[in-house]
């Protein structure tokens, strides 16, 4: 773990197995490094290409982080481009320590809303969901050690637009989750086209865990067994919504019901 | 236009300029060809790889379409894979005639909800929006002849999951749109983080055109000039939502307000 970070080791972080082994992941872009720094993330190493790093904010941030003793791997523009997943790399990246947590031992807070995910094929969908989760004030993600849900995948991190750092990432086992549920009794609400209730007809006023299935197969048997209620999002046509869309509609419905200042009745618009 | 469809011509439909020139686009997969056929789309040519086409439904559909006189381009599995954008190609595709319409000359229907888009960078986002638009009963998309919004891009078609065929695609000019708006007075509602009203505090009970800006720059000046109201989606943290998420929240809010059977007040869940 204390071996210096080389270009090759950073590149290897594209693979989940290497992220697991080193308990690290790679982020890039000034916006992301700022978000990580603001959130107090543990930096293992900066990755810098001085020629590409033109942003004054990015330059200042790099100096500040180096002054705090964080090592830097300085690479050429070509090397940085090869690491990067964006069209116009900004020349600033970082290897950050993964920050997985256990389920909160004192149970969920009254206002908690968690997302429980068992399988997501598209990392971009996961990142988009994380972005909406943070925007709607959700507490975080619960992942069941499944290799198919990884919020630290480069595509998920990028699509989260920094929201990663507003969420708590919990990794646990099914057994632990069942015990936690029995002890603290939050509402587990599963989303599925076969749900018996409209998602807007269920109360989310106590702590809630939203359970989302996979894009293709929906809720699996283990997920269904956890749910207190299964809800559907009504549709005029089609048989399902994109997973990130479905999750986002649920997240905003939870928030809507909890808003202290209720939304006034819609007012008519003036004539155009 | 009557030249036979060759592999090379079908491949060229990946490019917008070629889709425009030939007024055609390519779809693949049994699900998509079924949706196109059910919707009465005009097929110019089937693309078949017999070895890959194992689905009995797909085989039957191909036979029925060929019996109706639709020509078929028969290719090898390798050739089909090269055309395909999916991991497991099903061996059935089709070249379909683009079906762009003008703005409805007799104005919008009372229940109409349209999406007006000026720029979308990610075709997948556009397809996802189309899927939600169809699911929520929207009438269609209005595109201002912009080369950056193309619902017939292969990535958009695929992400729409067939919803393309439940929507009306309108292409028009800014000038035509202004005249249409003046004549029929639908509500133009723009979504922007700077909006002055909560999106749930505005009435969508008359015909509505939802105006979405680009992922990066939001509403442009021309879009802002069209809007009767600008609404924002509240956020606890972060500065914006993914465009497809924002559009989907608006689409479902429109539908919610129009539902004839109002949603009952949320009922508490039983104990777990």
XYZ file of C-alpha atoms in Angstrom:
544
model
C 0.000 0.000 0.000
C 2.916 2.331 0.550
C 4.545 1.669 -2.791
C 4.668 4.863 -4.838
C 1.870 5.443 -7.316
C 3.038 4.901 -10.877
C 1.244 5.569 -14.115
C 0.665 1.858 -14.436
C -0.870 1.532 -10.977
C -3.174 4.492 -11.578
C -4.238 3.040 -14.908
C -5.005 -0.280 -13.232
C -7.630 1.473 -11.067
C -9.991 1.230 -14.032
C -10.505 -2.345 -12.921
C -12.642 -3.064 -9.921
C -10.344 -5.766 -8.625
C -7.520 -3.254 -8.415
C -9.739 -0.643 -6.731
C -10.642 -3.268 -4.135
C -7.115 -4.420 -3.570
C -5.697 -0.937 -3.102
C -8.846 0.547 -1.503
C -8.436 3.458 -3.881
C -10.027 5.001 -6.944
C -9.098 7.629 -9.488
C -10.851 10.955 -10.089
C -9.992 13.626 -12.631
C -10.924 17.205 -13.324
C -10.702 20.339 -11.212
C -14.360 20.156 -10.186
C -13.964 16.631 -8.838
C -10.717 17.281 -6.981
C -12.283 20.393 -5.397
C -15.343 18.362 -4.317
C -13.136 15.626 -2.847
C -10.977 18.177 -1.036
C -13.990 20.057 0.353
C -15.455 16.784 1.607
C -12.240 15.862 3.425
C -11.508 12.845 1.239
C -8.170 11.133 1.850
C -5.863 11.762 -1.114
C -3.231 9.131 -1.734
C -1.585 10.853 -4.689
C -2.158 13.697 -7.124
C -1.728 13.124 -10.844
C -0.531 16.243 -12.627
C 0.284 17.297 -16.133
C 1.565 20.859 -15.784
C 1.131 21.634 -19.460
C -2.531 20.641 -19.419
C -3.343 22.245 -16.061
C -4.341 25.757 -17.113
C -7.093 26.407 -14.588
C -5.809 28.869 -11.938
C -8.099 27.266 -9.340
C -6.705 23.851 -10.257
C -3.111 25.099 -10.004
C -3.771 26.636 -6.587
C -5.476 23.492 -5.355
C -2.582 21.318 -6.551
C -0.094 23.568 -4.721
C -2.155 23.483 -1.517
C -2.553 19.717 -1.569
C 1.170 19.197 -2.244
C 1.993 21.576 0.594
C -0.071 19.288 2.852
C 2.362 16.484 1.967
C 0.317 14.665 -0.640
C 2.678 13.095 -3.168
C 2.295 13.960 -6.840
C 2.811 11.845 -9.916
C 3.837 14.240 -12.693
C 3.080 12.937 -16.175
C 3.260 14.208 -19.742
C 0.144 15.510 -21.541
C 0.095 12.337 -23.648
C 0.251 10.162 -20.533
C -2.515 12.143 -18.866
C -4.697 11.880 -21.965
C -4.221 8.154 -21.940
C -5.441 7.967 -18.312
C -8.306 10.329 -18.921
C -11.826 9.438 -19.945
C -12.859 12.908 -21.112
C -12.373 14.746 -24.396
C -10.506 17.691 -22.931
C -8.486 16.549 -19.927
C -7.672 19.282 -17.424
C -4.345 17.880 -16.292
C -5.379 17.354 -12.671
C -6.383 14.038 -11.160
C -6.062 12.218 -7.884
C -5.982 8.777 -6.371
C -8.403 8.853 -3.443
C -8.923 6.358 -0.619
C -12.229 4.480 -0.831
C -14.509 5.343 2.053
C -16.897 2.441 2.571
C -18.906 2.480 5.806
C -20.923 -0.132 7.684
C -24.677 0.334 8.266
C -25.186 3.080 10.870
C -24.999 1.235 14.199
C -27.499 3.533 15.879
C -30.000 3.066 13.078
C -31.261 5.499 10.479
C -32.055 9.109 11.343
C -35.733 10.092 11.085
C -35.120 11.916 7.810
C -32.900 9.270 6.236
C -33.512 8.070 2.731
C -31.182 5.353 1.420
C -30.912 3.690 -1.959
C -30.396 -0.081 -1.955
C -29.008 -1.377 -5.236
C -28.222 -4.929 -6.232
C -27.209 -4.649 -9.883
C -26.616 -1.823 -12.342
C -25.167 -2.514 -15.765
C -24.457 1.060 -16.797
C -22.062 2.937 -14.488
C -23.387 6.211 -15.952
C -26.874 5.323 -14.678
C -25.454 4.755 -11.214
C -23.632 8.101 -11.260
C -26.765 9.910 -12.441
C -28.745 8.305 -9.610
C -26.105 9.428 -7.118
C -26.394 12.963 -8.455
C -30.172 12.981 -7.935
C -29.807 11.275 -4.547
C -27.536 14.069 -3.316
C -29.751 16.758 -4.865
C -32.814 15.379 -3.085
C -31.040 15.099 0.261
C -30.745 11.314 0.431
C -28.266 9.941 2.957
C -26.462 7.458 0.747
C -26.201 4.144 -1.058
C -26.333 0.657 0.395
C -24.505 -1.918 -1.703
C -24.604 -5.640 -0.967
C -21.008 -6.420 -1.836
C -22.169 -7.069 -5.373
C -19.524 -6.766 -8.050
C -22.093 -5.219 -10.404
C -22.684 -2.033 -8.424
C -19.608 0.088 -7.985
C -20.026 3.794 -7.269
C -16.243 4.138 -7.570
C -16.214 2.986 -11.204
C -14.742 5.841 -13.299
C -17.975 6.154 -15.312
C -20.101 6.345 -12.159
C -17.790 8.849 -10.484
C -17.843 11.058 -13.572
C -21.638 10.952 -14.008
C -22.114 11.736 -10.299
C -20.555 15.174 -10.938
C -19.092 15.201 -7.443
C -22.309 14.070 -5.723
C -20.308 11.058 -4.571
C -18.968 13.298 -1.813
C -22.408 14.233 -0.474
C -23.419 10.613 0.050
C -22.491 7.906 2.542
C -21.454 4.671 0.830
C -22.375 1.595 2.828
C -21.226 -1.881 1.932
C -22.764 -4.719 3.874
C -24.083 -8.268 3.587
C -27.641 -9.406 3.134
C -27.564 -10.982 6.608
C -26.405 -7.768 8.279
C -29.031 -5.801 6.414
C -31.815 -8.136 7.573
C -30.702 -7.757 11.191
C -30.469 -3.961 10.844
C -33.930 -3.823 9.304
C -35.420 -5.956 12.079
C -33.832 -3.801 14.750
C -34.601 -0.315 13.420
C -37.618 -0.923 11.170
C -37.144 1.595 8.423
C -39.603 1.243 5.526
C -38.170 -0.756 2.623
C -39.965 0.342 -0.534
C -39.268 -1.615 -3.719
C -39.850 -0.142 -7.157
C -41.185 -2.530 -9.781
C -43.596 -2.363 -12.716
C -45.596 -5.069 -10.882
C -45.937 -2.963 -7.724
C -49.406 -2.926 -6.209
C -49.439 0.755 -5.231
C -48.813 3.992 -7.081
C -45.497 5.404 -5.812
C -47.240 8.643 -4.871
C -49.851 6.859 -2.730
C -47.362 5.543 -0.159
C -46.054 7.504 2.811
C -42.317 8.072 3.022
C -42.474 10.038 6.251
C -40.460 7.579 8.286
C -36.867 6.513 7.495
C -36.943 4.808 4.141
C -34.773 2.517 2.062
C -35.676 2.654 -1.652
C -34.962 -0.718 -3.246
C -34.155 -0.692 -6.956
C -33.729 -3.827 -9.049
C -31.571 -4.288 -12.122
C -32.301 -2.658 -15.491
C -33.238 -5.988 -17.029
C -34.662 -8.181 -14.337
C -36.157 -5.800 -11.802
C -36.208 -6.788 -8.115
C -34.665 -10.135 -7.288
C -36.140 -12.582 -4.774
C -33.905 -11.384 -1.925
C -34.864 -7.768 -2.551
C -38.563 -8.616 -2.696
C -38.324 -10.399 0.640
C -36.998 -7.210 2.244
C -39.765 -4.900 1.012
C -42.633 -3.627 3.151
C -44.294 -2.295 0.032
C -43.778 -2.538 -3.688
C -44.664 0.506 -5.702
C -45.018 1.162 -9.410
C -44.563 4.305 -11.424
C -47.599 4.633 -13.681
C -46.987 4.667 -17.434
C -49.220 5.522 -20.389
C -47.159 3.409 -22.788
C -44.026 1.272 -22.556
C -43.174 -1.388 -20.038
C -40.490 0.255 -17.944
C -38.530 3.424 -17.337
C -34.785 3.859 -17.316
C -33.504 2.830 -13.863
C -31.988 6.240 -13.060
C -35.254 7.944 -14.067
C -37.377 5.620 -11.937
C -35.069 6.055 -8.945
C -35.046 9.822 -9.380
C -38.848 10.075 -9.490
C -38.971 8.111 -6.225
C -36.266 10.223 -4.585
C -38.091 13.436 -5.420
C -41.412 12.010 -4.211
C -39.779 11.162 -0.871
C -38.448 14.689 -0.630
C -41.760 16.221 -1.687
C -43.604 14.475 1.134
C -41.019 15.558 3.679
C -40.807 19.211 2.696
C -41.580 21.312 5.721
C -42.962 24.125 3.593
C -45.580 22.396 1.502
C -45.829 23.368 -2.161
C -48.724 25.742 -2.700
C -51.489 24.676 -5.035
C -50.334 25.366 -8.576
C -51.296 28.839 -9.730
C -52.465 29.511 -13.253
C -49.979 31.239 -15.524
C -50.694 34.659 -16.911
C -51.611 34.831 -20.578
C -48.562 34.626 -22.807
C -33.251 7.195 -53.253
C -34.208 4.051 -55.120
C -30.714 2.635 -55.286
C -30.574 -0.686 -53.425
C -29.429 -0.607 -49.799
C -25.920 -1.960 -49.431
C -23.953 -2.683 -46.292
C -21.965 0.453 -46.919
C -25.050 2.653 -47.233
C -26.552 1.224 -44.062
C -23.282 1.772 -42.222
C -23.220 5.389 -43.408
C -26.519 6.015 -41.549
C -24.444 6.364 -38.384
C -23.714 9.863 -39.630
C -26.366 12.513 -39.377
C -25.570 13.966 -42.779
C -26.353 10.623 -44.382
C -29.578 10.207 -42.380
C -30.653 13.641 -43.613
C -29.733 13.006 -47.202
C -31.522 9.669 -47.414
C -34.337 10.597 -44.981
C -33.699 7.259 -43.327
C -32.272 5.771 -40.147
C -31.247 2.343 -38.944
C -32.791 0.357 -36.109
C -31.798 -3.066 -34.831
C -33.211 -5.715 -32.558
C -36.488 -7.627 -32.585
C -38.085 -5.317 -30.043
C -37.381 -2.222 -32.137
C -38.505 -3.739 -35.434
C -41.728 -4.918 -33.758
C -42.346 -1.417 -32.358
C -41.702 0.175 -35.748
C -43.974 -2.307 -37.491
C -46.771 -1.862 -34.926
C -46.529 1.909 -35.351
C -46.865 1.683 -39.127
C -43.344 2.984 -39.799
C -42.239 2.912 -43.441
C -39.544 0.270 -43.882
C -37.103 0.861 -46.694
C -35.119 -2.325 -46.230
C -34.630 -5.156 -43.731
C -31.134 -6.159 -42.687
C -30.914 -9.844 -41.862
C -28.314 -12.278 -40.678
C -30.094 -15.646 -40.711
C -27.483 -17.312 -38.512
C -27.886 -14.678 -35.797
C -31.672 -14.419 -36.020
C -32.752 -17.101 -33.566
C -35.840 -15.401 -32.130
C -38.984 -17.125 -33.525
C -40.874 -13.820 -33.251
C -38.095 -12.072 -35.178
C -38.099 -14.778 -37.878
C -41.875 -14.533 -38.280
C -41.735 -10.743 -38.445
C -38.987 -10.833 -41.088
C -41.069 -13.247 -43.182
C -44.185 -11.076 -42.865
C -42.357 -7.894 -43.803
C -40.676 -9.541 -46.791
C -44.039 -10.898 -47.915
C -45.257 -7.283 -47.936
C -42.587 -6.527 -50.521
C -39.968 -4.958 -48.277
C -36.511 -5.731 -49.694
C -33.967 -7.465 -47.494
C -30.223 -7.070 -47.312
C -28.860 -10.427 -46.183
C -25.472 -10.199 -44.469
C -23.081 -12.515 -42.663
C -22.946 -12.615 -38.832
C -19.608 -10.766 -38.980
C -21.085 -8.061 -41.170
C -24.118 -7.696 -38.912
C -21.901 -7.460 -35.839
C -19.959 -4.703 -37.490
C -23.174 -2.719 -38.096
C -24.500 -3.409 -34.637
C -24.022 -1.304 -31.540
C -25.011 -3.963 -29.010
C -23.075 -6.789 -27.384
C -25.330 -9.574 -28.587
C -26.800 -8.626 -31.966
C -30.061 -10.381 -32.808
C -29.533 -10.519 -36.560
C -32.556 -8.360 -37.426
C -32.394 -4.695 -38.346
C -34.153 -2.288 -40.649
C -33.690 0.941 -42.515
C -36.737 3.069 -41.716
C -37.988 6.284 -43.361
C -37.632 9.351 -41.118
C -41.028 10.741 -40.159
C -40.557 14.429 -39.355
C -43.748 16.485 -39.068
C -44.494 20.211 -39.048
C -46.079 21.871 -36.011
C -49.744 20.811 -35.783
C -51.574 23.318 -37.992
C -54.706 23.283 -35.873
C -52.706 23.952 -32.711
C -52.035 21.752 -29.721
C -54.749 19.555 -28.222
C -55.869 20.492 -24.696
C -53.893 17.617 -23.181
C -50.746 18.119 -25.252
C -47.347 18.200 -23.627
C -44.381 18.780 -25.943
C -40.651 18.828 -25.265
C -38.660 21.592 -26.953
C -34.949 20.840 -27.146
C -32.165 22.945 -28.559
C -29.009 20.994 -27.742
C -28.231 17.616 -26.219
C -24.688 16.288 -26.192
C -25.420 12.733 -25.133
C -27.735 10.836 -27.507
C -28.448 8.370 -24.680
C -29.879 11.227 -22.615
C -32.168 12.160 -25.471
C -33.368 8.576 -25.855
C -33.995 8.272 -22.114
C -36.031 11.493 -22.220
C -38.050 10.128 -25.124
C -38.765 6.985 -23.109
C -40.084 9.024 -20.181
C -41.992 11.346 -22.520
C -43.876 8.405 -24.014
C -44.422 6.826 -20.572
C -45.949 10.043 -19.255
C -48.214 10.511 -22.271
C -46.393 13.456 -23.868
C -47.252 14.176 -27.496
C -43.756 14.524 -28.876
C -40.534 16.435 -29.445
C -40.050 19.787 -31.122
C -36.587 20.238 -32.619
C -35.395 23.515 -34.101
C -33.441 22.036 -36.990
C -30.429 21.948 -34.710
C -27.716 19.499 -35.663
C -27.111 18.760 -31.980
C -30.490 17.157 -31.263
C -31.188 14.090 -33.327
C -33.724 11.577 -32.048
C -32.762 9.308 -34.968
C -29.139 8.993 -33.813
C -28.468 5.279 -33.183
C -27.705 5.954 -29.497
C -30.929 7.920 -29.023
C -33.029 5.332 -30.833
C -31.568 2.553 -28.719
C -32.026 4.372 -25.391
C -35.631 5.230 -26.325
C -36.435 1.485 -26.190
C -39.035 1.910 -28.929
C -40.659 4.991 -27.357
C -39.663 6.819 -30.541
C -42.771 5.287 -32.098
C -45.153 6.680 -29.489
C -44.033 10.264 -30.079
C -44.557 12.816 -32.836
C -41.270 14.300 -34.047
C -41.628 17.903 -35.156
C -38.890 19.814 -36.914
C -39.454 23.497 -37.415
C -37.760 26.903 -37.399
C -37.648 29.426 -34.589
C -39.756 31.806 -36.691
C -42.478 29.218 -37.319
C -42.500 28.332 -33.643
C -42.955 31.962 -32.599
C -45.917 32.325 -34.955
C -47.457 29.066 -33.742
C -47.033 30.145 -30.136
C -48.643 33.539 -30.785
C -51.598 31.936 -32.522
C -52.380 29.069 -30.147
C -50.911 30.309 -26.858
C -49.754 27.099 -25.221
C -47.725 27.610 -22.039
C -43.981 27.529 -22.662
C -42.289 26.478 -19.426
C -38.502 26.619 -19.282
C -36.470 24.567 -16.824
C -33.408 26.263 -15.379
C -31.588 26.346 -12.041
C -32.251 30.111 -12.081
C -36.019 29.649 -12.440
C -38.117 31.864 -10.173
C -40.761 29.255 -9.334
C -40.680 25.721 -7.962
C -41.661 23.377 -10.826
C -44.463 21.973 -8.677
C -45.972 25.418 -8.027
C -46.901 26.101 -11.653
C -50.050 24.874 -13.360
C -49.653 22.636 -16.392
C -53.366 22.236 -17.000
C -53.383 23.906 -20.399
C -51.346 22.722 -23.403
C -47.719 22.962 -22.466
C -44.327 23.024 -24.149
C -41.506 22.125 -21.756
C -38.332 23.930 -22.787
C -35.048 22.252 -21.867
C -31.645 23.850 -22.360
C -28.348 22.126 -22.991
C -26.521 20.049 -20.381
C -23.798 22.653 -20.029
C -25.287 26.025 -20.738
C -28.947 25.713 -19.801
C -31.535 27.769 -21.674
C -30.191 29.957 -24.465
C -31.441 33.508 -25.125
C -33.889 32.408 -27.836
C -35.388 29.762 -25.545
C -35.706 32.223 -22.671
C -37.551 34.667 -24.910
C -40.179 31.999 -25.625
C -40.945 31.097 -22.014
C -44.034 32.228 -20.102
C -42.468 30.922 -16.923
C -39.102 29.618 -15.827
C -39.133 26.935 -13.192
C -36.444 25.339 -11.101
C -36.196 21.913 -9.555
C -35.181 22.400 -5.918
C -31.908 20.822 -4.807
C -30.386 20.242 -1.368
C -26.844 20.099 -2.769
C -25.260 20.342 -6.210
C -25.840 22.878 -8.912
C -27.779 20.951 -11.518
C -29.409 17.653 -12.349
C -28.784 15.442 -15.342
C -30.862 16.797 -18.238
C -32.869 13.599 -18.722
C -33.631 13.509 -14.989
C -34.759 17.141 -14.900
C -36.939 16.650 -17.985
C -38.440 13.470 -16.532
C -39.354 15.120 -13.220
C -41.141 17.862 -15.189
C -42.929 15.376 -17.450
C -44.252 13.428 -14.472
C -45.320 16.624 -12.710
C -47.332 17.606 -15.790
C -48.964 14.206 -15.841
C -49.608 14.266 -12.090
C -51.531 17.516 -12.333
C -53.607 16.233 -15.234
C -54.527 12.856 -13.763
C -58.278 12.584 -13.719
C -58.221 10.298 -10.701
C -56.208 12.278 -8.180
C -53.697 10.375 -6.086
C -55.078 9.741 -2.623
C -53.227 11.164 0.324
C -50.346 8.852 1.149
C -51.323 6.174 3.615
C -48.970 5.021 6.336
C -47.345 1.649 5.820
C -48.038 -1.211 8.185
C -45.233 -2.145 10.564
C -42.562 -4.220 8.834
